[in-house]
Coordinates of C-alpha atoms in Angstrom, one line a residue:
Chain M
X1 CA 0.3 -8.7 34.9
X2 CA -3.4 -9.6 34.5
X3 CA -4.2 -12.3 32.1
X4 CA -7.3 -12.9 30.0
X5 CA -10.4 -14.0 31.8
X6 CA -11.7 -16.4 29.2
X7 CA -8.8 -18.1 27.7
X8 CA -10.8 -20.8 25.9
X9 CA -12.9 -18.2 24.1
X10 CA -9.8 -16.2 23.1
X11 CA -8.2 -19.4 21.6
X12 CA -11.3 -20.4 19.5
X13 CA -10.1 -21.0 15.9
X14 CA -6.4 -20.4 16.6
X15 CA -5.3 -23.8 15.3
X16 CA -1.7 -23.1 14.3
X17 CA 0.4 -23.5 17.4
X18 CA 4.2 -22.6 17.6
X19 CA 6.2 -22.9 20.8
X20 CA 9.5 -21.2 21.7
X21 CA 11.9 -22.3 24.5
X22 CA 15.5 -21.4 25.2
X23 CA 18.6 -23.0 26.7
X24 CA 20.9 -21.9 29.5
X25 CA 22.9 -19.7 27.0
X26 CA 19.6 -18.0 25.9
X27 CA 19.7 -19.7 22.5
X28 CA 16.0 -20.1 21.4
X29 CA 14.4 -23.1 19.9
X30 CA 11.1 -23.3 18.2
X31 CA 8.7 -26.1 17.1
X32 CA 5.2 -26.6 15.9
X33 CA 2.8 -28.1 18.4
X34 CA 0.2 -30.7 17.4
X35 CA -2.5 -28.9 19.4
X36 CA -3.1 -26.6 22.4
X37 CA -6.0 -26.7 24.9
X38 CA -7.0 -24.2 27.7
X39 CA -7.7 -25.7 31.1
X40 CA -11.2 -25.7 32.6
X41 CA -10.3 -22.8 35.0
X42 CA -9.0 -20.7 32.0
X43 CA -5.6 -20.0 33.6
X44 CA -3.5 -22.7 32.1
X45 CA -2.6 -23.9 28.6
X46 CA -1.5 -27.3 27.7
X47 CA 0.5 -27.7 24.5
X48 CA 1.0 -31.1 22.8
X49 CA 4.5 -31.4 21.5
X50 CA 5.2 -34.3 19.1
X51 CA 7.8 -36.7 20.6
X52 CA 9.4 -36.9 17.1
X53 CA 10.4 -33.2 16.9
X54 CA 10.6 -31.9 20.4
X55 CA 13.8 -33.2 21.8
X56 CA 15.6 -29.9 22.1
X57 CA 12.6 -28.0 23.3
X58 CA 11.8 -30.6 26.0
X59 CA 15.4 -30.4 27.3
X60 CA 15.1 -26.6 27.4
X61 CA 11.7 -26.8 29.3
X62 CA 13.0 -29.3 31.8
X63 CA 16.1 -27.1 32.4
X64 CA 14.4 -23.7 32.9
X65 CA 10.7 -23.9 32.2
X66 CA 10.4 -20.7 30.2
X67 CA 7.9 -21.0 27.4
X68 CA 6.2 -18.7 24.8
X69 CA 3.3 -20.0 22.6
X70 CA 1.9 -18.2 19.6
X71 CA -1.5 -19.3 18.4
X72 CA -2.9 -18.2 15.1
X73 CA -5.7 -18.8 12.6
X74 CA -4.0 -19.2 9.2
X75 CA -6.9 -17.9 7.1
X76 CA -7.2 -14.6 8.9
X77 CA -3.7 -14.2 10.6
X78 CA -5.6 -13.5 14.0
X79 CA -2.8 -14.3 16.4
X80 CA -2.1 -14.1 20.1
X81 CA 1.0 -15.0 22.2
X82 CA 1.0 -16.5 25.7
X83 CA 4.0 -16.8 28.0
X84 CA 4.6 -18.4 31.3
X85 CA 6.6 -21.0 33.2
X86 CA 6.0 -24.7 32.8
X87 CA 4.3 -26.6 35.7
X88 CA 4.1 -30.1 34.4
X89 CA 5.6 -32.2 31.6
X90 CA 4.6 -35.7 30.8
X91 CA 3.5 -38.1 28.1
X92 CA 0.1 -37.2 26.6
X93 CA -2.5 -39.7 27.7
X94 CA -4.4 -41.9 25.3
X95 CA -7.7 -40.3 26.3
X96 CA -6.4 -36.9 25.1
X97 CA -5.5 -38.3 21.7
X98 CA -8.9 -37.8 20.1
X99 CA -9.0 -34.1 21.0
X100 CA -5.4 -33.6 19.8
X101 CA -6.3 -35.3 16.5
X102 CA -9.4 -33.1 16.2
X103 CA -7.5 -29.9 16.7
X104 CA -4.7 -31.0 14.3
X105 CA -7.4 -31.8 11.7
X106 CA -8.8 -28.4 12.0
X107 CA -5.4 -26.9 11.2
X108 CA -5.2 -29.3 8.2
X109 CA -8.6 -28.2 6.9
X110 CA -7.7 -24.5 7.2
X111 CA -4.4 -24.8 5.3
X112 CA -6.0 -27.0 2.7
X113 CA -8.4 -24.1 2.0
X114 CA -5.4 -21.9 1.4
X115 CA -4.3 -24.4 -1.2
X116 CA -1.6 -26.4 0.4
X117 CA -1.4 -30.1 -0.8
X118 CA -3.6 -32.1 1.5
X119 CA -1.6 -35.4 0.9
X120 CA 1.5 -33.7 2.4
X121 CA -0.3 -31.7 5.1
X122 CA -1.9 -34.7 6.6
X123 CA 1.5 -36.4 7.0
X124 CA 2.4 -34.0 9.8
X125 CA 3.3 -35.9 12.8
X126 CA 0.8 -35.4 15.6
X127 CA 1.1 -38.4 17.9
X128 CA 2.6 -39.5 20.3
X129 CA 3.1 -36.2 22.2
X130 CA 4.4 -34.8 25.4
X131 CA 1.8 -32.7 27.2
X132 CA 3.3 -29.5 28.6
X133 CA 1.2 -27.3 30.9
X134 CA 2.0 -23.8 32.1
X135 CA 0.2 -21.1 33.9
X136 CA -0.5 -18.2 31.6
X137 CA 1.4 -15.3 33.1
X138 CA 1.4 -12.9 30.0
X139 CA -0.9 -12.6 27.0
X140 CA -0.3 -10.3 24.0
X141 CA -2.1 -9.4 20.8
X142 CA 0.1 -10.6 17.9
X143 CA -2.1 -10.1 14.8
X144 CA 0.2 -8.4 12.3
X145 CA 0.0 -4.6 12.6
X146 CA 0.8 -1.7 14.8
X147 CA -1.1 -3.3 17.8
X148 CA 1.1 -6.4 17.7
X149 CA 2.7 -6.7 21.1
X150 CA 0.0 -5.0 23.1
X151 CA -0.9 -6.8 26.3
X152 CA -4.4 -8.5 26.4
X153 CA -6.2 -7.9 29.7
X154 CA -9.6 -9.3 30.5
X155 CA -10.2 -10.7 27.0
X156 CA -9.4 -7.5 25.0
X157 CA -6.3 -5.6 24.0
X158 CA -5.4 -3.0 26.5
Chain O
X1 CA 29.0 -21.1 10.3
X2 CA 27.7 -23.2 7.4
X3 CA 29.7 -23.5 4.2
X4 CA 26.8 -22.8 1.9
X5 CA 23.1 -22.3 2.3
X6 CA 21.1 -24.9 0.4
X7 CA 18.5 -23.6 -2.0
X8 CA 15.3 -23.1 0.0
X9 CA 13.7 -20.7 -2.5
X10 CA 10.3 -22.4 -2.3
X11 CA 10.4 -22.0 1.5
X12 CA 11.2 -18.3 1.2
X13 CA 8.4 -17.4 -1.1
X14 CA 6.0 -16.6 1.8
X15 CA 3.3 -19.1 0.9
X16 CA 3.5 -20.6 4.4
X17 CA 4.7 -17.9 6.8
X18 CA 7.9 -18.9 8.6
X19 CA 8.3 -18.4 12.3
X20 CA 11.1 -16.9 14.4
X21 CA 12.0 -17.5 18.0
X22 CA 14.2 -15.0 19.9
X23 CA 15.0 -14.6 23.6
X24 CA 15.2 -11.5 25.9
X25 CA 18.2 -11.1 28.3
X26 CA 15.9 -12.0 31.2
X27 CA 15.4 -15.5 29.6
X28 CA 11.8 -15.0 28.3
X29 CA 11.5 -16.5 24.9
X30 CA 9.4 -15.0 22.1
X31 CA 8.0 -16.4 18.9
X32 CA 6.5 -14.6 15.9
X33 CA 5.5 -15.2 12.3
X34 CA 7.8 -13.9 9.6
X35 CA 6.1 -11.9 6.9
X36 CA 9.2 -12.1 4.6
X37 CA 12.5 -14.0 4.7
X38 CA 14.8 -14.2 1.8
X39 CA 18.3 -15.5 1.0
X40 CA 20.9 -12.8 0.7
X41 CA 23.9 -14.9 -0.2
X42 CA 25.4 -18.3 0.6
X43 CA 25.6 -17.6 4.3
X44 CA 23.0 -14.9 5.1
X45 CA 19.2 -14.4 5.1
X46 CA 17.2 -11.2 5.6
X47 CA 14.1 -10.9 7.6
X48 CA 11.6 -8.1 7.2
X49 CA 11.0 -5.7 10.1
X50 CA 7.7 -3.8 9.6
X51 CA 6.9 -2.8 13.1
X52 CA 9.1 -2.2 16.1
X53 CA 8.3 -5.0 18.4
X54 CA 9.6 -7.5 20.9
X55 CA 11.5 -9.5 18.2
X56 CA 13.5 -6.3 17.3
X57 CA 14.3 -5.5 20.9
X58 CA 15.3 -9.1 21.6
X59 CA 17.6 -9.3 18.5
X60 CA 19.3 -6.0 19.5
X61 CA 20.0 -7.4 23.0
X62 CA 20.6 -11.1 22.2
X63 CA 21.4 -11.8 18.5
X64 CA 20.7 -15.6 18.7
X65 CA 17.5 -16.6 16.9
X66 CA 15.9 -19.7 15.4
X67 CA 13.7 -19.6 12.3
X68 CA 11.5 -22.3 10.9
X69 CA 10.4 -22.4 7.3
X70 CA 8.1 -24.8 5.4
X71 CA 8.3 -26.1 1.9
X72 CA 4.8 -25.4 0.5
X73 CA 5.0 -28.3 -2.0
X74 CA 6.3 -31.1 0.1
X75 CA 5.4 -29.6 3.5
X76 CA 8.9 -30.5 4.8
X77 CA 10.1 -28.2 7.6
X78 CA 13.6 -26.7 7.9
X79 CA 15.1 -25.1 10.9
X80 CA 17.8 -22.3 10.7
X81 CA 20.1 -21.2 13.5
X82 CA 20.6 -17.4 13.0
X83 CA 22.8 -14.7 14.5
X84 CA 21.5 -11.2 13.8
X85 CA 24.2 -9.1 12.1
X86 CA 22.8 -5.7 11.1
X87 CA 19.7 -3.8 9.9
X88 CA 19.8 -2.3 6.4
X89 CA 17.7 0.6 5.5
X90 CA 19.1 2.1 2.4
X91 CA 20.6 -0.8 0.4
X92 CA 19.5 -2.6 -2.7
X93 CA 18.4 -5.5 -0.5
X94 CA 16.2 -3.2 1.5
X95 CA 14.8 -1.6 -1.7
X96 CA 14.0 -5.0 -3.1
X97 CA 12.2 -6.2 0.0
X98 CA 10.4 -2.9 0.5
X99 CA 9.1 -3.0 -3.1
X100 CA 7.4 -6.3 -2.4
X101 CA 5.8 -4.9 0.7
X102 CA 4.8 -1.7 -1.1
X103 CA 3.2 -3.6 -3.9
X104 CA 1.1 -5.7 -1.5
X105 CA 0.3 -2.6 0.6
X106 CA -0.9 -0.6 -2.4
X107 CA -3.2 -3.5 -3.4
X108 CA -4.9 -3.3 -0.1
X109 CA -4.9 0.5 0.3
X110 CA -2.1 0.4 2.9
X111 CA 0.6 2.3 1.0
X112 CA 2.8 4.2 3.4
X113 CA 1.3 2.6 6.5
X114 CA 2.3 -1.0 5.9
X115 CA 6.0 -0.5 5.0
X116 CA 9.4 -2.0 5.6
X117 CA 11.4 -0.4 8.4
X118 CA 14.5 -2.4 7.8
X119 CA 15.9 -5.6 6.3
X120 CA 17.5 -7.4 9.2
X121 CA 20.4 -9.5 8.0
X122 CA 21.3 -12.6 9.9
X123 CA 24.1 -15.0 9.5
X124 CA 23.0 -18.6 9.1
X125 CA 25.0 -20.7 11.7
X126 CA 23.4 -24.0 10.9
X127 CA 20.5 -25.4 9.0
X128 CA 18.8 -28.8 9.1
X129 CA 15.6 -30.4 8.0
X130 CA 13.2 -31.2 10.9
X131 CA 13.3 -35.0 10.9
X132 CA 10.1 -36.5 12.0
X133 CA 8.0 -33.5 11.2
X134 CA 6.2 -35.6 8.5
X135 CA 5.4 -39.3 8.7
X136 CA 6.8 -41.4 5.9
X137 CA 4.9 -40.9 2.6
X138 CA 3.0 -43.7 0.9
X139 CA 4.3 -44.0 -2.6
X140 CA 1.1 -42.6 -4.2
X141 CA 1.4 -39.5 -2.0
X142 CA 4.4 -38.2 -3.7
X143 CA 3.7 -34.5 -4.6
X144 CA 6.9 -33.3 -6.1
X145 CA 6.4 -31.4 -9.3
X146 CA 7.7 -33.1 -12.3
X147 CA 10.9 -31.5 -13.6
X148 CA 9.6 -29.9 -16.7
X149 CA 11.8 -26.8 -16.8
X150 CA 15.3 -26.9 -18.1
X151 CA 17.8 -25.4 -20.5
X152 CA 16.1 -26.8 -23.6
X153 CA 12.9 -24.9 -22.7
X154 CA 14.8 -21.7 -22.2
X155 CA 16.6 -21.9 -25.4
X156 CA 13.5 -22.9 -27.3
X157 CA 11.5 -20.0 -25.8
X158 CA 14.2 -17.5 -26.5
X159 CA 14.5 -18.6 -30.1
X160 CA 10.7 -18.6 -30.7
X161 CA 10.0 -15.3 -29.1
X162 CA 12.9 -13.6 -30.9
X163 CA 11.7 -15.1 -34.2
X164 CA 8.2 -13.7 -33.6
X165 CA 9.5 -10.2 -32.7
X166 CA 11.7 -10.1 -35.8
X167 CA 9.1 -11.3 -38.3
X168 CA 6.3 -9.0 -37.0
X169 CA 5.3 -6.7 -39.8
X170 CA 3.4 -4.3 -37.5
X171 CA 3.0 -3.5 -33.9
X172 CA -0.3 -5.2 -33.5
X173 CA 1.0 -8.6 -34.7
X174 CA 4.1 -8.2 -32.5
X175 CA 1.9 -7.6 -29.4
X176 CA -0.4 -10.6 -30.2
X177 CA 2.4 -13.0 -31.2
X178 CA 4.7 -12.4 -28.3
X179 CA 2.1 -13.2 -25.6
X180 CA 1.0 -16.3 -27.6
X181 CA 4.7 -17.5 -27.7
X182 CA 5.1 -17.2 -23.9
X183 CA 2.0 -19.5 -23.5
X184 CA 3.2 -22.0 -26.1
X185 CA 6.7 -22.4 -24.9
X186 CA 6.6 -21.6 -21.2
X187 CA 2.9 -22.3 -20.4
X188 CA 2.2 -18.7 -19.2
X189 CA -1.5 -18.8 -19.8
X190 CA -2.3 -15.3 -18.6
X191 CA -0.3 -12.3 -19.7
X192 CA -0.7 -8.7 -20.7
X193 CA 1.4 -5.9 -22.1
X194 CA 0.9 -2.4 -20.8
X195 CA 2.4 0.6 -22.5
X196 CA 3.3 3.8 -20.8
X197 CA 1.3 6.9 -21.6
X198 CA 3.9 9.6 -20.7
X199 CA 1.4 12.4 -20.7
X200 CA -1.0 10.9 -18.1
X201 CA 1.7 8.8 -16.3
X202 CA -0.6 5.8 -16.7
X203 CA 0.1 2.3 -18.1
X204 CA -2.6 1.2 -20.5
X205 CA -3.2 -2.4 -21.3
X206 CA -2.6 -2.7 -25.1
X207 CA -2.7 -6.5 -25.4
X208 CA -3.8 -9.4 -23.3
X209 CA -3.7 -13.1 -23.5
X210 CA -5.7 -15.6 -21.6
X211 CA -8.4 -13.2 -20.4
X212 CA -10.9 -13.9 -23.1
X213 CA -10.1 -10.7 -25.0
X214 CA -10.9 -8.5 -22.1
X215 CA -8.6 -6.2 -20.2
X216 CA -7.5 -4.0 -23.2
X217 CA -7.8 -0.4 -22.2
X218 CA -7.4 -1.1 -18.4
X219 CA -5.3 1.5 -16.8
X220 CA -2.8 1.4 -13.9
X221 CA -1.2 4.6 -12.5
X222 CA 2.6 4.6 -12.3
X223 CA 3.6 3.5 -8.8
X224 CA 0.2 1.9 -8.1
X225 CA 0.2 -1.9 -7.3
X226 CA 2.7 -4.4 -8.6
X227 CA 2.6 -3.2 -12.2
X228 CA 2.9 0.5 -11.4
X229 CA 5.7 -0.2 -8.9
X230 CA 7.6 -2.0 -11.6
X231 CA 7.1 0.9 -14.0
X232 CA 8.2 3.5 -11.3
X233 CA 11.3 1.6 -10.4
X234 CA 12.3 -0.1 -13.6
X235 CA 12.8 -3.3 -11.6
X236 CA 11.2 -6.7 -12.0
X237 CA 9.0 -7.9 -9.2
X238 CA 7.7 -11.4 -8.4
X239 CA 4.9 -12.2 -6.0
X240 CA 4.1 -15.7 -4.9
X241 CA 1.4 -16.9 -2.6
X242 CA -0.5 -13.7 -3.2
X243 CA -3.5 -14.9 -1.3
X244 CA -1.5 -15.4 1.8
X245 CA 0.3 -12.1 1.4
X246 CA -2.9 -10.2 0.8
X247 CA -4.6 -11.9 3.7
X248 CA -1.6 -10.8 5.8
X249 CA -1.9 -7.3 4.6
X250 CA -5.7 -7.3 5.2
X251 CA -5.1 -8.5 8.8
X252 CA -2.9 -5.4 9.4
X253 CA -5.5 -3.2 7.8
X254 CA -8.1 -4.7 10.1
X255 CA -6.0 -3.9 13.2
X256 CA -5.6 -0.3 12.0
X257 CA -9.3 0.2 11.3
X258 CA -10.2 -1.4 14.6
X259 CA -7.9 1.1 16.3
X260 CA -9.8 4.0 14.7
X261 CA -7.1 4.8 12.2
X262 CA -9.1 3.9 9.1
X263 CA -9.8 7.4 7.8
X264 CA -6.4 7.6 6.1
X265 CA -6.9 4.3 4.2
X266 CA -7.9 4.5 0.6
X267 CA -10.2 2.1 -1.1
X268 CA -8.7 -1.2 -2.0
X269 CA -7.9 -1.4 -5.7
X270 CA -8.8 -4.7 -7.5
X271 CA -6.0 -6.7 -8.9
X272 CA -6.0 -6.6 -12.7
X273 CA -6.6 -9.9 -14.5
X274 CA -7.4 -13.1 -12.7
X275 CA -9.5 -12.6 -9.6
X276 CA -7.9 -15.6 -8.0
X277 CA -4.3 -15.1 -9.0
X278 CA -1.8 -16.7 -6.7
X279 CA 1.4 -15.4 -8.2
X280 CA 2.4 -12.5 -10.5
X281 CA 5.5 -11.6 -12.2
X282 CA 5.9 -8.1 -13.8
X283 CA 8.9 -6.9 -15.8
X284 CA 9.8 -3.5 -17.1
X285 CA 10.1 -3.0 -20.9
X286 CA 13.1 -0.7 -21.3
X287 CA 14.9 0.6 -24.3
X288 CA 18.2 1.8 -22.7
X289 CA 16.9 3.7 -19.7
X290 CA 13.6 4.7 -21.2
X291 CA 10.5 2.8 -20.0
X292 CA 8.2 1.6 -22.8
X293 CA 5.8 -0.4 -20.6
X294 CA 5.4 -3.4 -18.5
X295 CA 5.0 -7.1 -19.3
X296 CA 2.8 -8.8 -16.6
X297 CA 2.2 -12.5 -16.1
X298 CA -0.2 -14.1 -13.7
X299 CA -1.0 -17.6 -12.6
X300 CA -3.3 -19.4 -10.2
X301 CA -0.4 -21.6 -9.3
X302 CA 1.5 -20.0 -6.3
X303 CA 4.7 -21.5 -7.6
X304 CA 4.3 -20.7 -11.3
X305 CA 7.2 -18.2 -11.4
X306 CA 10.6 -19.1 -10.2
X307 CA 13.8 -17.1 -9.9
X308 CA 15.1 -18.2 -13.2
X309 CA 11.9 -17.0 -15.0
X310 CA 12.6 -13.5 -13.7
X311 CA 16.2 -13.5 -15.1
X312 CA 15.2 -15.2 -18.3
X313 CA 12.1 -13.1 -19.0
X314 CA 14.2 -9.9 -18.5
X315 CA 16.2 -10.9 -21.6
X316 CA 12.9 -11.4 -23.5
X317 CA 11.4 -8.2 -22.1
X318 CA 14.4 -6.3 -23.5
X319 CA 13.8 -7.8 -26.9
X320 CA 10.1 -7.0 -26.8
X321 CA 10.8 -3.4 -25.8
X322 CA 13.2 -2.9 -28.7
X323 CA 10.6 -4.5 -31.1
X324 CA 7.8 -2.2 -29.9
X325 CA 10.1 0.8 -30.2
X326 CA 11.1 -0.2 -33.7
X327 CA 7.6 -0.7 -34.9
X328 CA 6.4 2.5 -33.2
X329 CA 8.6 4.7 -35.4
X330 CA 6.7 6.7 -38.1
X331 CA 7.0 5.0 -41.5
X332 CA 8.6 6.8 -44.4
X333 CA 5.8 6.1 -46.8
X334 CA 2.9 7.7 -45.0
X335 CA 0.8 9.1 -47.8
X336 CA -1.2 12.3 -47.9
X337 CA -4.8 11.9 -47.1
X338 CA -7.4 11.6 -49.7
X339 CA -10.8 13.3 -49.4
X340 CA -13.6 11.2 -50.4
X341 CA -17.3 11.9 -50.8
X342 CA -19.7 10.3 -48.3
X343 CA -20.4 6.6 -49.2
X344 CA -23.7 4.9 -49.7
X345 CA -26.6 5.5 -47.3
X346 CA -26.6 3.5 -44.1
X347 CA -30.4 3.2 -43.7
X348 CA -31.7 0.6 -41.2
X349 CA -28.3 0.4 -39.5
X350 CA -27.7 1.1 -35.7
X351 CA -27.8 4.6 -34.5
X352 CA -25.0 5.5 -32.0
X353 CA -24.5 8.5 -29.8
X354 CA -20.9 9.5 -29.0
X355 CA -20.5 11.9 -26.0
X356 CA -17.3 13.7 -25.6
X357 CA -16.0 15.5 -22.4
X358 CA -13.2 17.9 -23.4
X359 CA -12.1 18.3 -19.8
X360 CA -10.5 14.9 -19.8
X361 CA -10.9 13.8 -23.4
X362 CA -13.2 11.1 -22.4
X363 CA -15.6 9.5 -24.9
X364 CA -18.8 7.6 -24.1
X365 CA -20.8 5.6 -26.6
X366 CA -24.5 5.2 -25.9
X367 CA -23.9 6.0 -22.2
X368 CA -21.0 3.6 -21.8
X369 CA -17.4 4.5 -21.2
X370 CA -15.3 3.9 -24.4
X371 CA -11.9 5.6 -24.1
X372 CA -10.1 8.7 -22.9
X373 CA -6.9 10.8 -23.1
X374 CA -5.1 11.0 -26.4
X375 CA -7.0 8.1 -28.1
X376 CA -10.2 9.8 -27.0
X377 CA -9.1 13.0 -28.6
X378 CA -8.1 11.2 -31.8
X379 CA -11.5 9.4 -32.0
X380 CA -13.3 12.7 -31.5
X381 CA -11.3 14.4 -34.3
X382 CA -12.0 11.5 -36.6
X383 CA -15.7 11.5 -36.0
X384 CA -16.0 15.2 -36.4
X385 CA -14.0 15.2 -39.6
X386 CA -16.4 12.5 -41.0
X387 CA -19.5 14.5 -40.0
X388 CA -18.3 17.9 -40.9
X389 CA -16.0 17.2 -44.0
X390 CA -17.3 13.8 -45.1
X391 CA -13.8 12.3 -44.5
X392 CA -13.4 8.5 -44.6
X393 CA -9.7 8.0 -44.7
X394 CA -6.9 9.4 -42.6
X395 CA -3.1 9.1 -42.2
X396 CA -1.0 8.8 -39.2
X397 CA 1.0 11.7 -40.5
X398 CA -1.8 14.2 -40.3
X399 CA -2.5 13.1 -36.8
X400 CA 1.2 13.6 -35.9
X401 CA 1.0 17.1 -37.4
X402 CA -2.2 18.0 -35.5
X403 CA -0.9 20.1 -32.6
X404 CA -4.4 19.9 -30.9
X405 CA -3.9 16.2 -30.2
X406 CA -1.0 17.0 -27.9
X407 CA 1.3 14.2 -29.1
X408 CA 4.9 14.6 -28.1
X409 CA 7.3 15.6 -30.9
X410 CA 9.3 12.3 -30.6
X411 CA 8.3 8.8 -29.4
X412 CA 4.6 9.7 -29.7
X413 CA 3.3 6.1 -29.4
X414 CA 0.7 7.0 -32.0
X415 CA 0.6 3.4 -33.4
X416 CA -0.1 2.0 -29.9
X417 CA -2.8 4.6 -29.2
X418 CA -4.5 3.6 -32.5
X419 CA -4.3 -0.1 -31.7
X420 CA -5.9 0.6 -28.3
X421 CA -8.6 2.7 -29.9
X422 CA -9.3 0.0 -32.5
X423 CA -9.6 -2.7 -29.9
X424 CA -11.9 -0.6 -27.6
X425 CA -14.1 0.0 -30.6
X426 CA -14.2 -3.7 -31.5
X427 CA -15.2 -4.5 -27.9
X428 CA -17.8 -1.7 -27.3
X429 CA -18.9 -0.5 -30.6
X430 CA -18.1 -3.0 -33.5
X431 CA -20.1 -1.1 -36.1
X432 CA -17.5 1.7 -36.0
X433 CA -14.1 0.5 -37.1
X434 CA -10.6 1.7 -37.8
X435 CA -9.4 -0.4 -40.8
X436 CA -5.8 -0.3 -41.9
X437 CA -5.6 0.6 -45.6
X438 CA -1.8 0.6 -46.0
X439 CA 1.1 1.4 -43.7
X440 CA 0.4 4.7 -42.1
X441 CA -3.2 5.1 -43.5
X442 CA -6.5 3.8 -42.1
X443 CA -10.2 4.1 -42.9
X444 CA -13.0 5.0 -40.5
X445 CA -15.8 2.7 -41.3
X446 CA -19.3 3.2 -39.8
X447 CA -22.2 0.9 -40.4
X448 CA -25.0 3.0 -39.1
X449 CA -25.8 6.6 -38.1
X450 CA -23.9 8.4 -35.5
X451 CA -24.7 11.5 -33.4
X452 CA -22.0 13.6 -31.7
X453 CA -22.5 15.5 -28.6
X454 CA -20.0 17.5 -26.5
X455 CA -20.4 18.4 -22.8
X456 CA -18.3 20.8 -20.8
X457 CA -18.1 18.7 -17.6
X458 CA -18.5 15.1 -16.6

C-alpha cells in the first residue's frame, strides 16, 4: 500500500508512543517508547525503546521484525498507527539523547496539563534506549471513532 | 492462569487510557488505546468494544492479547497477559459498561452514536508490574495518598447522616442537613439532591451544597447525562477522570463531524455544577422500587470516589429517600385557610411584573425566568388570589384540593415543589416570599407592588 508523503508533519504533536511486537507463537507484547522520530526521507520511523523495559519486545523484533507503533496526542486523542518490518536495531547514540529527552519532556508536559502528578510522570525511564528503525509499510487513522482503522494515503485518510 | 487478580481499581478508572496489543494470524501486530477496561472477577477483565476494528478481528482469530494499564497516582505501569473468552451484549456487565459510555456520550451530544457494541471478557493469564518503567523515587517525591478512609469514617458518617435524617422536623431541614453531613464526615464538598417531577419526567435540583447557593431549580431530563441515566435505570453510576473521558468522546465527535455526519448530532449539554469536575458519583433515591430522585456528588479530584463510596452511599441514599418520602406526606393538622384583609400600604417599595405563559406554566419576573411547571402554576394561583381576593395566607391542603394545579392524587411532592418555589423566589425576587406559618400553612409576603400579566404563547 501507499504510505503518507510527509511522515514528519503527520507525527507533529503525537508524543505518546506505544509499540507492539509478537513472538513466534503470535503472542503480542507491548511497551511505551521514550520517543519516536521520522527519518529525513519521510519513509522510516525510529522508535526509542528504554533498555529497562524492552527485553521481551527486543527479543521479538530480533526474531521476526514485525512491529506496530501507535502515536497519539494525549490532550486531543489524535492518533495514528504505523506498521512495518524492522531494518535496524542498535543502541541509541549519545548524540540522539537530547532529542529523545526533548520528545519525552513534551509528553510529560502534556500529561501534566491533564493533571497527572508531575513528580511521578518525570520518573518515567527514558534513557538508555535501543534505537529501532523500520520502513513504514502501512499507516492508519486511529483517532477514536468510526474512521479508526482507515488507511492514510498521501497525508490524509483515504 | 493467575490465582487472583490484584486490585488495580485505580488503573481501571480510565484516567490514563490503557493500551492493548493483539496479533493477526499473518503475524502483523496491532496496538490500540482502550477506552474502558474493568475487572469482572478475580480472574477476568472486560474491555469495551465501541467500533468494529482490527482489534476485534484479531481477537476473534487469535485470542492472545497484552494490555498495559497505568496507575494515575503513582504512574506505575502494569502488564496483563490476556486470553479473549467471549463478547457479552445483553448481560449486567454489558449494561453497566454501556451506561458509563451512554452517560459520557449524552454529555457530548453523541447519544446513540458513541455506544458500546460489546463487553469483551478476557481471562487474565498473568499480571506483573513493569519493572524499570519508573526510575527510583527520591524520598520527597512520594505521592501516595494518605490513608484517610477507613471503617471508622464509614461508621461515623452513617451514624451522623442517619441522625440528621431522623431529627429533621421538615423536608427543607432534611435536604439541607444531609448534604452538610456528607461534607463534614466524608469531605464531599459539592453535592446536590434532585427530585423527580413525575409529570414532566424531569429531575429538579431542590438542594445544593458547595455551589454558593446556586443550582436550585436546575433541571435534567430523565435519561439525559449521568444524573438522568441514573434516574432512568435506578442504578448508581461513577465517573472518574471525566476530562479524559470527555476529551475521548469529543475526539470521536470530531471524526464524525469531519466525515460529514454532524447533522444528526445535538448540541452539547453542559455538565451541571462544577465546570471543571473530574469525577462524579450519582445514586438513585429509591423507596422500594419507586424513584424519588437522585443524589449527585462531584469533585475536582479525579479519584475522589472509590468503589466503597458507591456501595456505602447507596445505604445512605436509601435512608435519605425514606426520609424525604416521610416528610413529603401531607400532615394531619393542615388548617383551613383564613381570609385576611389587605395589609398596610407598600408605598415606595419595588414594583415587580410577573409574566405567566399558560402553555407551559412558565413564570418570568421582570423579564427574567423564574420557574415553571407545577411550581409555576402554584405561584400564579397565589399571586392572583392575592390580587383578586386580597388573600395573604394559604394552606397546603387547599393546593392539594385544587384540581387545576394537576397534582397527582398520591405522592404529589407538594412540599418539595413549595421548597423549590421558595428558593427560586429568594434567589430571583427576594421581596416576594413564601413564609411558613405553621405545618401545612404559609404566608405570601410581598414588600412592593406587583403587576400580573398573562400571555398565550412564549
